[in-house]
Short mmCIF file of C-alpha atoms and ligand atoms in Angstrom, two decimals:
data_model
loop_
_atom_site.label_atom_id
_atom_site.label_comp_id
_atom_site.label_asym_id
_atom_site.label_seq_id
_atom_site.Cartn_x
_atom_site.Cartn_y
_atom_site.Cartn_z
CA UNK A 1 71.37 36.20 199.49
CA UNK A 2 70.75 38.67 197.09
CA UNK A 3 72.15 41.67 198.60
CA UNK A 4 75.84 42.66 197.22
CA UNK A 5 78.04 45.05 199.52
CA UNK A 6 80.31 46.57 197.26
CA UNK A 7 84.30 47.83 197.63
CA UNK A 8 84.79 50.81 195.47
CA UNK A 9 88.87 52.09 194.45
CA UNK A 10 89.65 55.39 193.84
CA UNK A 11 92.22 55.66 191.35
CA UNK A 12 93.06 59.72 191.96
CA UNK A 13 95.85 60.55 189.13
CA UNK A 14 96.00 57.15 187.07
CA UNK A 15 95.41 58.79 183.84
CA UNK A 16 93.51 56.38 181.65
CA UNK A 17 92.62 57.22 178.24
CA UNK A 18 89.12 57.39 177.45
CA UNK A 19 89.66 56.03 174.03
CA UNK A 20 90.14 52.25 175.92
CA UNK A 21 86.09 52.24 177.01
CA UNK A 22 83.63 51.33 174.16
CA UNK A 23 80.54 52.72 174.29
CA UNK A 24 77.63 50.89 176.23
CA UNK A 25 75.33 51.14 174.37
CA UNK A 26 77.44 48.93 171.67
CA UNK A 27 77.87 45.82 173.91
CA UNK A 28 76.08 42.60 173.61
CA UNK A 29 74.24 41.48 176.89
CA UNK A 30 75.80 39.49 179.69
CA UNK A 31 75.02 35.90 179.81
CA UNK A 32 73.33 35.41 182.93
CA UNK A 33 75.37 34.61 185.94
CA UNK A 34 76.30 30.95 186.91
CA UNK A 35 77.68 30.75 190.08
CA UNK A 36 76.29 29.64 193.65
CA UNK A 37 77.75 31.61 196.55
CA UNK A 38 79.02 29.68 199.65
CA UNK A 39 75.95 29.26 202.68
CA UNK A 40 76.14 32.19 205.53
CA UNK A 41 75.09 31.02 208.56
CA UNK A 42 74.63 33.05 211.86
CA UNK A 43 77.91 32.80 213.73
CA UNK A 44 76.27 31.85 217.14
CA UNK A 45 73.31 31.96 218.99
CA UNK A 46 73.36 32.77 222.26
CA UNK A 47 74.42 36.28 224.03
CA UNK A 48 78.09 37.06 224.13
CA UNK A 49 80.54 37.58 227.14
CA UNK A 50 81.68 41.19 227.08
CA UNK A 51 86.09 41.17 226.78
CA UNK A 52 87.58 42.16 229.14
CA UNK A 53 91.34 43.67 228.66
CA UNK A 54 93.36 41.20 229.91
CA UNK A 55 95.49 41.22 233.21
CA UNK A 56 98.72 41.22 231.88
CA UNK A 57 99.64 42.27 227.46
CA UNK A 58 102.81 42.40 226.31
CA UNK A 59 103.34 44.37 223.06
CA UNK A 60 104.26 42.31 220.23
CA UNK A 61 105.05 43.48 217.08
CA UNK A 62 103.80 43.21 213.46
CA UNK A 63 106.18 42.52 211.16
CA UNK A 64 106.10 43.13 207.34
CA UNK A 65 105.22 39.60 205.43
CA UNK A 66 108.26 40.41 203.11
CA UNK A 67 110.32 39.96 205.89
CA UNK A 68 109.24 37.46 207.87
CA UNK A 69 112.67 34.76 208.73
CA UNK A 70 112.15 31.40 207.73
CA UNK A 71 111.41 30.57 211.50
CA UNK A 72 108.54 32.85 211.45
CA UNK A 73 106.89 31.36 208.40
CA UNK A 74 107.55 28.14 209.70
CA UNK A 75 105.22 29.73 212.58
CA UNK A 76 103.21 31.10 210.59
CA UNK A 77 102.63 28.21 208.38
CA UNK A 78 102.09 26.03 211.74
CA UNK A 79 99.29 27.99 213.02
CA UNK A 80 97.06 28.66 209.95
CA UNK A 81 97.50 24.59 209.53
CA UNK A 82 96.08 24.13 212.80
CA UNK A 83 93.11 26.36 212.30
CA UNK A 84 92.95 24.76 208.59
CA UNK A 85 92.56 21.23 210.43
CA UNK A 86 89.63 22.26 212.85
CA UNK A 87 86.03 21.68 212.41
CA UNK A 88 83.99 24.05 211.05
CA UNK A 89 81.58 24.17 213.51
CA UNK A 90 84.52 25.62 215.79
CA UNK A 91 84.48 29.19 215.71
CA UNK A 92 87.80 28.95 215.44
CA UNK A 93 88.41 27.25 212.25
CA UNK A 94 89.17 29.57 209.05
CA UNK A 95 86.06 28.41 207.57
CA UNK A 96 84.13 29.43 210.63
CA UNK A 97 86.53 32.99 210.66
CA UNK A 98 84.98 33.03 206.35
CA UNK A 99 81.34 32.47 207.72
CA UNK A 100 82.00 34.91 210.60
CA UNK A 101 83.52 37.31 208.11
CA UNK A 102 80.56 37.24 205.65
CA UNK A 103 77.61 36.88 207.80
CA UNK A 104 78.67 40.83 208.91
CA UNK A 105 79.32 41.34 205.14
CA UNK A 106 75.40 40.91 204.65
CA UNK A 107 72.52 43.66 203.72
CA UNK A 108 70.22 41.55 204.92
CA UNK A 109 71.64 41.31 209.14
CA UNK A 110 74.63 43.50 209.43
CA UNK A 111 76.54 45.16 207.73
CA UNK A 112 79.87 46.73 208.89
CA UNK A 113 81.52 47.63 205.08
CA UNK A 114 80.72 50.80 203.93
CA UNK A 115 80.39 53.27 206.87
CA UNK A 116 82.40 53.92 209.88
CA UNK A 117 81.95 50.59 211.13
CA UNK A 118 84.97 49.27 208.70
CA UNK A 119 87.97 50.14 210.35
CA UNK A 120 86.90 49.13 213.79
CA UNK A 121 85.01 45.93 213.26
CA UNK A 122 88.49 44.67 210.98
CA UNK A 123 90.61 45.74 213.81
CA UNK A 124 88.82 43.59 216.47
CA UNK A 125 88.80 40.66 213.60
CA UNK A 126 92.32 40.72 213.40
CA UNK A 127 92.81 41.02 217.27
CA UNK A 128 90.81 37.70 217.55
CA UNK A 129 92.20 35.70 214.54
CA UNK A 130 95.92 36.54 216.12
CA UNK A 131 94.96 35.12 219.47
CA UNK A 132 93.35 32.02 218.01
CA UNK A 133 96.51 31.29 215.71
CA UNK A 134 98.82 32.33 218.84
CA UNK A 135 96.60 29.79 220.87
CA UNK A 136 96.30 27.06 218.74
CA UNK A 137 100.45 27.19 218.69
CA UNK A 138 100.76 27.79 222.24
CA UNK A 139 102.70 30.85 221.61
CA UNK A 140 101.19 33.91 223.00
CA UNK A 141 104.32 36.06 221.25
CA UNK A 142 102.73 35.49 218.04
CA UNK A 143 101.63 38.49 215.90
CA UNK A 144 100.10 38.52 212.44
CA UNK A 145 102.48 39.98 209.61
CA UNK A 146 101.02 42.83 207.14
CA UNK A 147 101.30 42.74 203.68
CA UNK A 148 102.63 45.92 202.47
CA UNK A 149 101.76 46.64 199.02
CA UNK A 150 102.04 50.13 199.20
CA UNK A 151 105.43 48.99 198.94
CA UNK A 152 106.65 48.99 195.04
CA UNK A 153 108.57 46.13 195.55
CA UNK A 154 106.77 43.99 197.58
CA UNK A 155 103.38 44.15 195.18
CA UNK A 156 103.55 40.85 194.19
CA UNK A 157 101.99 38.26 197.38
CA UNK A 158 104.60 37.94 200.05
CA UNK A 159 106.29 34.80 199.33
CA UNK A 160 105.72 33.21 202.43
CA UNK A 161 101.80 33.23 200.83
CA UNK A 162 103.06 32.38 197.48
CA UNK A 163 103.96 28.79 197.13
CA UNK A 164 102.01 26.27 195.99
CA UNK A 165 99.06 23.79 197.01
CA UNK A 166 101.12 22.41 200.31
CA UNK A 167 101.42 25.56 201.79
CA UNK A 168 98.68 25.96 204.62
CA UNK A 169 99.12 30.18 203.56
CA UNK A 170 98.17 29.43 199.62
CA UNK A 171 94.58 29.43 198.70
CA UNK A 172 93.82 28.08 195.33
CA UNK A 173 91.52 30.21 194.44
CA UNK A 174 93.41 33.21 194.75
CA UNK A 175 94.36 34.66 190.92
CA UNK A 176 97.61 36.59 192.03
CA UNK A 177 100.34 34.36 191.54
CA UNK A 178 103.86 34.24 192.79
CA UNK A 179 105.63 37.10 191.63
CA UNK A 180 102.46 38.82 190.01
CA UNK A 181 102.05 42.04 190.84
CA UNK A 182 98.76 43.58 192.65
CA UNK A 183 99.84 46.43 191.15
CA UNK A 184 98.13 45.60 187.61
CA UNK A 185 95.47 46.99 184.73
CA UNK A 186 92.38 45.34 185.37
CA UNK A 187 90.33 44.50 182.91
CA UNK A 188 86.94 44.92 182.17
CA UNK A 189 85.60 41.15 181.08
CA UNK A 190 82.48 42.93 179.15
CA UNK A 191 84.41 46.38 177.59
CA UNK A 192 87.49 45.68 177.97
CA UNK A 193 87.57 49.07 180.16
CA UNK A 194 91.26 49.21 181.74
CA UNK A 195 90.57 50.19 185.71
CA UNK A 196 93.95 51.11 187.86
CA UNK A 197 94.59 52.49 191.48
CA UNK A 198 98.20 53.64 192.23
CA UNK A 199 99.10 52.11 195.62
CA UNK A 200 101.17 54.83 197.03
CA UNK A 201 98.42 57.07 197.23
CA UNK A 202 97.54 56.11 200.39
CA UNK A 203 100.37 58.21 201.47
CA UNK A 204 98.82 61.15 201.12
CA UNK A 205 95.43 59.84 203.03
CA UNK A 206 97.00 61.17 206.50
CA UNK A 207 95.82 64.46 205.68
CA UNK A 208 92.00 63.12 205.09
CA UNK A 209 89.60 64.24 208.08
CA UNK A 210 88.48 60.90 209.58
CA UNK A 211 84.89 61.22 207.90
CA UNK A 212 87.24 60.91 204.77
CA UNK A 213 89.59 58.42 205.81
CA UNK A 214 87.05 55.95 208.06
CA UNK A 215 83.52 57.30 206.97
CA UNK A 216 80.68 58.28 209.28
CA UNK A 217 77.81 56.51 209.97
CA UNK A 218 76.03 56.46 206.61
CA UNK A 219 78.90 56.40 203.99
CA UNK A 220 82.71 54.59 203.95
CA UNK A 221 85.42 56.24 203.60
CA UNK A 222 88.41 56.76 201.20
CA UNK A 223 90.68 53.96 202.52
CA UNK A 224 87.71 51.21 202.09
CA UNK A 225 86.67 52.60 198.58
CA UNK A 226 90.25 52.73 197.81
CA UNK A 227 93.83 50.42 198.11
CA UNK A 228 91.31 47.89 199.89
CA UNK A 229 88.50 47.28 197.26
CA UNK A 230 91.44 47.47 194.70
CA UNK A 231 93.99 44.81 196.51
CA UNK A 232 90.82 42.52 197.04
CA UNK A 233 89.85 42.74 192.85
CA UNK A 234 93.10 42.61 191.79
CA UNK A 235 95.11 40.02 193.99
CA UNK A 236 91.26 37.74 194.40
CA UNK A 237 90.44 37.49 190.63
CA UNK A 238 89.52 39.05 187.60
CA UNK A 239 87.37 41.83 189.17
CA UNK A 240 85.91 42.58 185.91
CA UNK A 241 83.70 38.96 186.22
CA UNK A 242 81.88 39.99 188.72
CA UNK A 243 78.84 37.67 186.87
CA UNK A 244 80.83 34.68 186.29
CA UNK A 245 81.11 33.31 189.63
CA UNK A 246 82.88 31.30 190.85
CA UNK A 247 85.38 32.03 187.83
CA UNK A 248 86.16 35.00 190.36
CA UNK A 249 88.85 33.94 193.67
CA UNK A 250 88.10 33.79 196.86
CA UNK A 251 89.29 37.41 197.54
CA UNK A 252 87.36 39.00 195.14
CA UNK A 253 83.93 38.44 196.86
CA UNK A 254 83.18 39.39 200.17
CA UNK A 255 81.31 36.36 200.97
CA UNK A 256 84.88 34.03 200.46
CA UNK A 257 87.68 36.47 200.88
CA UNK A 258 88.16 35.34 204.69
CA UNK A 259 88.96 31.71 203.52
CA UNK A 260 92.65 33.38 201.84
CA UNK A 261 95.34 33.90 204.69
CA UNK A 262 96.14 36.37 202.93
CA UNK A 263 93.00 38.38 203.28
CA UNK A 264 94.40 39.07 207.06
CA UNK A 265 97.90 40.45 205.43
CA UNK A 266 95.99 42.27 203.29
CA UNK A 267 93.53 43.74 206.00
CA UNK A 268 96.45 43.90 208.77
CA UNK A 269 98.44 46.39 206.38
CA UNK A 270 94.91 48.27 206.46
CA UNK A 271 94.97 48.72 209.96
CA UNK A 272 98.21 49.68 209.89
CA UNK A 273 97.28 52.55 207.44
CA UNK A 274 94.73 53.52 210.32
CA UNK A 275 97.55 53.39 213.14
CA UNK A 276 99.68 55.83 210.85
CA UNK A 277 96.60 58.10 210.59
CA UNK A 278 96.02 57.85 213.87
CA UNK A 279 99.59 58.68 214.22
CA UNK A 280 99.64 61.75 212.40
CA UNK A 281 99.48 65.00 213.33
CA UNK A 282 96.71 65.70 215.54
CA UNK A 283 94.70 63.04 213.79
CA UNK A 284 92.23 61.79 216.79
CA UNK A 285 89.23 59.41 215.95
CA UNK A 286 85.41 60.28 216.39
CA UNK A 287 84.25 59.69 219.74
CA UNK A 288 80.28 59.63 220.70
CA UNK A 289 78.78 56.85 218.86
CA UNK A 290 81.72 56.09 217.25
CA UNK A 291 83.04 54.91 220.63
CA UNK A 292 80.26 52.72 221.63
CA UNK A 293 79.92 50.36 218.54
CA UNK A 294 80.25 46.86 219.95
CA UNK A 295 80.47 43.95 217.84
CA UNK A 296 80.94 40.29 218.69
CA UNK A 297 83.92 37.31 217.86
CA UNK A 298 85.46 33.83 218.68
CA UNK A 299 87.71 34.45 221.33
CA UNK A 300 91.14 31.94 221.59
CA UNK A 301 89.13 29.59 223.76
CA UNK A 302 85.94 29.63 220.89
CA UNK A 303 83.63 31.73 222.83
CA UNK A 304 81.43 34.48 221.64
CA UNK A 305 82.61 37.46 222.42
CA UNK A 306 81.70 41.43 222.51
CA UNK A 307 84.30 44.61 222.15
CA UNK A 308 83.23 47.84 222.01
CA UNK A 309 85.42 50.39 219.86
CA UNK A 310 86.33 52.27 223.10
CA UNK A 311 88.03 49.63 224.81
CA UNK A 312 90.58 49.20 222.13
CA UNK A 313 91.08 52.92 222.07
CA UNK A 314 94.58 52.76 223.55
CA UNK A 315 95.60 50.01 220.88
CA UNK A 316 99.14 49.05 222.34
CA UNK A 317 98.25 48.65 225.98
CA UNK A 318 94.28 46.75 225.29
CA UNK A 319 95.42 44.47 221.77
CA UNK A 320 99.19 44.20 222.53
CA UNK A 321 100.69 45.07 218.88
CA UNK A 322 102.42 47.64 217.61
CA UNK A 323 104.00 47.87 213.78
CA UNK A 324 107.30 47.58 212.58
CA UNK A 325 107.31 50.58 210.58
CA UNK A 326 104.29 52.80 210.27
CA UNK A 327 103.31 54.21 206.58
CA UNK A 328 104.79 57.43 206.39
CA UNK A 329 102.86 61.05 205.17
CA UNK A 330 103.34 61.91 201.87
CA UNK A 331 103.56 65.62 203.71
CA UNK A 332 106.35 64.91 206.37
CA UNK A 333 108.81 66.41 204.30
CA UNK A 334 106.98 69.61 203.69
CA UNK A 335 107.15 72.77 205.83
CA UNK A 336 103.77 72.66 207.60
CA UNK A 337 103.45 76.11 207.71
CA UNK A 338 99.61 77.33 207.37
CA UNK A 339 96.42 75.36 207.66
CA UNK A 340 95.45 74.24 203.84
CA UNK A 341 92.60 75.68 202.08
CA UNK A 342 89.61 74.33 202.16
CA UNK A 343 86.92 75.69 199.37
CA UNK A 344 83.47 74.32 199.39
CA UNK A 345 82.69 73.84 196.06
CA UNK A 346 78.88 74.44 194.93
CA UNK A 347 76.83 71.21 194.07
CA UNK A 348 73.13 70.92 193.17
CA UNK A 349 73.65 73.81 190.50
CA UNK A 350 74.83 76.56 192.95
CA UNK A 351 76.37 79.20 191.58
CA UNK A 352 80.74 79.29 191.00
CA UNK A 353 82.55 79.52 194.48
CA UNK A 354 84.30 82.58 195.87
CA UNK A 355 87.31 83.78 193.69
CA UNK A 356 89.95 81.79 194.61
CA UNK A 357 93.74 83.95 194.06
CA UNK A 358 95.04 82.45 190.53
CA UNK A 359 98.58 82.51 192.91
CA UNK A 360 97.23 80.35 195.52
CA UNK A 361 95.91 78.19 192.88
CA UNK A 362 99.50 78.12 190.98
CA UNK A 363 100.84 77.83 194.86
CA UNK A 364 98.77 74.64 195.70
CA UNK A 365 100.85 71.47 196.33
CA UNK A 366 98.79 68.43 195.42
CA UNK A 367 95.74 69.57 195.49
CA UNK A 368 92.76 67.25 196.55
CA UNK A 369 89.24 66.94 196.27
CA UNK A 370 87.01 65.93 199.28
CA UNK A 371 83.65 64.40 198.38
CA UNK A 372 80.84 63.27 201.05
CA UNK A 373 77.85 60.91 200.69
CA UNK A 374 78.88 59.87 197.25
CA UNK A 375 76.30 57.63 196.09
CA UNK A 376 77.30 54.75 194.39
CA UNK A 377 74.02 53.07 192.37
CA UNK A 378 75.55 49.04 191.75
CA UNK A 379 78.05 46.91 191.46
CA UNK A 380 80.54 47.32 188.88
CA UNK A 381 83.61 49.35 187.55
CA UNK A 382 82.91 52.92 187.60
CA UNK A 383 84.80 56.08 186.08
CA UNK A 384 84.12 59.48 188.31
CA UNK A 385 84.04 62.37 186.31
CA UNK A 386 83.07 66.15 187.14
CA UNK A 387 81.74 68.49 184.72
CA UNK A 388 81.53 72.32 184.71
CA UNK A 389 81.35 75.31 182.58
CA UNK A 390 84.86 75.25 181.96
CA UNK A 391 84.83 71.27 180.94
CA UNK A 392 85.11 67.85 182.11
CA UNK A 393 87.50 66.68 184.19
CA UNK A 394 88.40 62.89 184.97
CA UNK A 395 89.13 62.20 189.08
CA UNK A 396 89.06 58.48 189.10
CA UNK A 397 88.35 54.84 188.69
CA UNK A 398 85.65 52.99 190.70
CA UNK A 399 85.77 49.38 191.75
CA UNK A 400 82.59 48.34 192.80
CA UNK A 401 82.78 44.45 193.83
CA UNK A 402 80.05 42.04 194.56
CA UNK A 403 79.41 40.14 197.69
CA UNK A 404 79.26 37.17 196.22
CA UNK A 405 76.46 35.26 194.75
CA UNK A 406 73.68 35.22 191.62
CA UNK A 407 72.57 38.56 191.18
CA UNK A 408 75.98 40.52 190.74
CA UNK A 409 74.80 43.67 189.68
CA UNK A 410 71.47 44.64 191.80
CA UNK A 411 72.01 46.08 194.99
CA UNK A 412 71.37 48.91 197.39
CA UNK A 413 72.91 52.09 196.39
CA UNK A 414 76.10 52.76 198.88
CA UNK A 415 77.67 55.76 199.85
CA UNK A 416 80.98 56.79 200.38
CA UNK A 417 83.09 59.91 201.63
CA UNK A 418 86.37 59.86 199.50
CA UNK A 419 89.48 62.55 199.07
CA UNK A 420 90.76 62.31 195.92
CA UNK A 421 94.33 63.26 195.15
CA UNK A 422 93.79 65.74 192.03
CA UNK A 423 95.35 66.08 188.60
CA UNK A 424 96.37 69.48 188.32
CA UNK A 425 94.75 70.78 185.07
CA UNK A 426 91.34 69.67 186.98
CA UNK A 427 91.44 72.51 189.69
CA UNK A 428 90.70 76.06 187.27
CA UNK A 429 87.66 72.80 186.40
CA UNK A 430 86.29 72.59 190.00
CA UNK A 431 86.43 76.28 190.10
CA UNK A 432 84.04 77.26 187.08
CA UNK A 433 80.79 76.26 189.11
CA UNK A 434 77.88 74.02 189.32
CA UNK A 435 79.66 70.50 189.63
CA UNK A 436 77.93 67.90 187.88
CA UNK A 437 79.34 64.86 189.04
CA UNK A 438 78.96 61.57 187.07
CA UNK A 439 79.87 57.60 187.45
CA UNK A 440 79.84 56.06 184.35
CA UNK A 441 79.62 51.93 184.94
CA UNK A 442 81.72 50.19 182.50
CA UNK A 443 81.04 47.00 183.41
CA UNK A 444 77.85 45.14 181.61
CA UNK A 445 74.94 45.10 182.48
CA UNK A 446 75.02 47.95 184.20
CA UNK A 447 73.95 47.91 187.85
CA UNK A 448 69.81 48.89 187.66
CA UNK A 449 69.88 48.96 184.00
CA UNK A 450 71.47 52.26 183.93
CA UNK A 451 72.82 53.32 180.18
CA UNK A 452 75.22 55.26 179.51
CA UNK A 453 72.75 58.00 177.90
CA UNK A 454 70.55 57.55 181.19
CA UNK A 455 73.45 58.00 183.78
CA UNK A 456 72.37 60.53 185.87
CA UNK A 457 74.62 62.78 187.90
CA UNK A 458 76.07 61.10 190.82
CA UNK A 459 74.51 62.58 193.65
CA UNK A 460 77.14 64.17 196.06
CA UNK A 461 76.57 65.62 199.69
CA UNK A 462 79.33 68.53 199.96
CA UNK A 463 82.26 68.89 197.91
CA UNK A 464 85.58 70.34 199.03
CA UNK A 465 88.61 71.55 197.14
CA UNK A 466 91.77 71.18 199.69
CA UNK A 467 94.64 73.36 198.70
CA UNK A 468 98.06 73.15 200.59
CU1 LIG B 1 85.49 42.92 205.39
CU2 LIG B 1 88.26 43.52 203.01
O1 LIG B 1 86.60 43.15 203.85
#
């Protein structure tokens, strides 16, 4: 498998100083990577059995893994044992849910990370694993819990997931340890680069169009590239060794992060972000194609089975959950009064946009950037920068993670639609014309044996500057 999919975290306002990455150029080579990744094996074969919704749901409801009473981890704890203690030729079993997990994590077959396909397919994963654990405790009340690290104090792994060896929720490959915080510098292994992503940004992602937010066919969107590449890095391993596999934990890969329970906290809290979006506003999801993608799962009973995105459209009444609390709008508080502003900003070496007012500029509550078909070249930490006439201005770190295996840093080039929360000395930037955008890899070697003096401008599809 020599294909690597590749999360990528936005780190919109986390002001880093420059000063903390050497050079490239300066660095001595990478010794060359170690590490076997685990087999991927088709899921099934044979043709699936379209779901049906079933006769009878009843709404159960997610609860935050901070909170969970010691009867529900006792649940908890009693049903990931009894999918620990099954076969893994069961589709069932968590390493059959890993397998199932990576095999649509792969260049090579199918791929749902990175385009619209993310949200959706991690939905109906979740929606399965809960009825399997439910099943295999005979207790069809059973919902997963979410872990919410947008949370400040509830960064470090839910406790429940913390404990040691005996716990059926603890993987030990996981680097976060009890009482660690997600919330942490990472650190580049190679250049000591320091890479950050403030979790309560995604507060402000309700605003994002869904071709921000989700992605579209072709590119991912802002909450993939974001809090979920970063929580993966950071609570998995040290993201910065992506080449010295498996010194990297489970989560940190794509091809092992479904063997950590807490993977489905992680991803549950995810899909709760999308509920909140969904929530918002007149937020409303794509329809069209968007509607018809159908992808395929172990059912409770271990048979293969096909959704399609428009049967779970009405999520309470078709997958029976709800959650406790949604993730509130950063914008809730604030008198909705006009539409924002939305300036397309010129790439490709267009000329400067349309005078903006200097007093709507002054005027403009945190102001955003929205960026389509970002191309990201390789695996690896990246820094997003824009350039103009009036100066540089940093938006952002870049994780950019490996699937999992020998080759860390070759891979297809990925794209991604993002909306970047902006610091405010950037905007009179985005205004002086002809955006150069760059993403400068920090990590060694650098993915395609690009230098720092042969980085070439990040190719962008349409820029936006969003002012409220
Ligand atoms: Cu399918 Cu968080 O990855």
């Amino acid at each position: 498998m020599t294909n690597r999919r590749v999360f990528l975290s936005l780190a919109a306002g986390a002001s880093v100083s420059s000063t903390l990455v050497r050079p490239l150029g300066a660095l001595a080579a990478d010794p060359p990577p170690t590490c076997t990744p685990f087999a991927v094996a088709k899921p099934y074969d044979g043709a699936p059995t379209p779901w049906t919704q079933p006769a009878a749901v009843t709404l159960g409801v997610r609860r935050p893994a901070w909170a969970l009473s010691a009867a529900e981890v006792t649940r908890l704890r009693r049903a990931y044992a009894a999918m620990r203690a099954l076969p893994a030729s069961d589709g069932r079993s968590l390493a059959a849910q890993r397998n199932l997990h990576a095999y649509y994590c792969n260049g090579d077959a199918y791929e749902i990370h990175g385009a619209w396909t993310f949200l959706p397919w991690h939905r109906m994963l979740l929606y399965f694993h809960e009825r399997i654990l439910g099943a295999l405790i005979d207790d069809p009340t059973f919902r997963l819990p979410y872990w919410d690290w947008e949370t400040p104090e509830h960064q470090a792994p839910p406790p429940a997931y913390a404990d040691p060896a005996s716990n059926p929720l603890f993987d030990q490959h996981r680097f976060l340890q009890s009482g660690q915080s997600v919330q942490r510098w990472l650190t580049n292994y190679n250049t000591q680069a320091k890479r950050y992503y403030q979790l309560t940004l995604v507060h402000r992602l309700m605003d994002c169009t869904f071709d921000q937010f989700g992605g579209g066919p072709q590119a991912g969107g802002v909450v993939e590239a974001g809090a979920h590449g970063y929580v993966h890095v950071s609570a998995g391993g040290d993201a910065t060794r992506y080449d010295k596999l498996p010194c990297s934990g489970d989560l940190a890969i794509l091809n092992t992060a479904a063997l950590d329970p807490l993977f489905y906290a992680h991803h549950t809290n995810l899909d709760r972000l999308w509920r909140s979006w969904e929530g918002f506003g007149a937020n409303t999801n794509p329809g069209g194609d968007f509607a018809k993608l159908t992808f395929t799962f172990f059912d409770e009973r271990g048979a293969w089975r096909s959704m399609n995105v428009a049967q779970m459209a009405d999520v309470e009444h078709a997958l029976g959950y709800r959650y406790e609390t949604p993730i509130a709008p950063l914008m809730r508080a604030m008198p909705q009064a006009a539409p924002p502003r939305r300036i397309p900003l010129p790439v490709h070496g267009a000329p400067a946009a349309a005078a903006v007012p200097p007093a709507a500029i002054a005027a403009a509550k945190n102001p955003e950037l929205a960026l389509s078909g970002l191309v990201v070249p390789g695996s690896g930490d990246f820094r997003l920068s824009v350039t103009t006439a009036r100066g540089t201005a940093t938006l952002g770190d870049l994780f950019v993670v490996p699937h999992g295996g020998t080759a860390m840093h070759e891979m297809k080039p990925l794209a991604f639609n993002v909306c970047v929360a902006l610091p405010p000395d950037s905007v009179s930037i985005l205004l002086g014309g002809n955006l150069r955008f760059a993403l400068e890899p920090s990590s060694r070697p650098a993915p395609r044996g690009l230098t720092a003096a042969a980085l070439p401008a990040a190719q962008v599809g349409k820029a936006e500057l969003i002012l409220r």
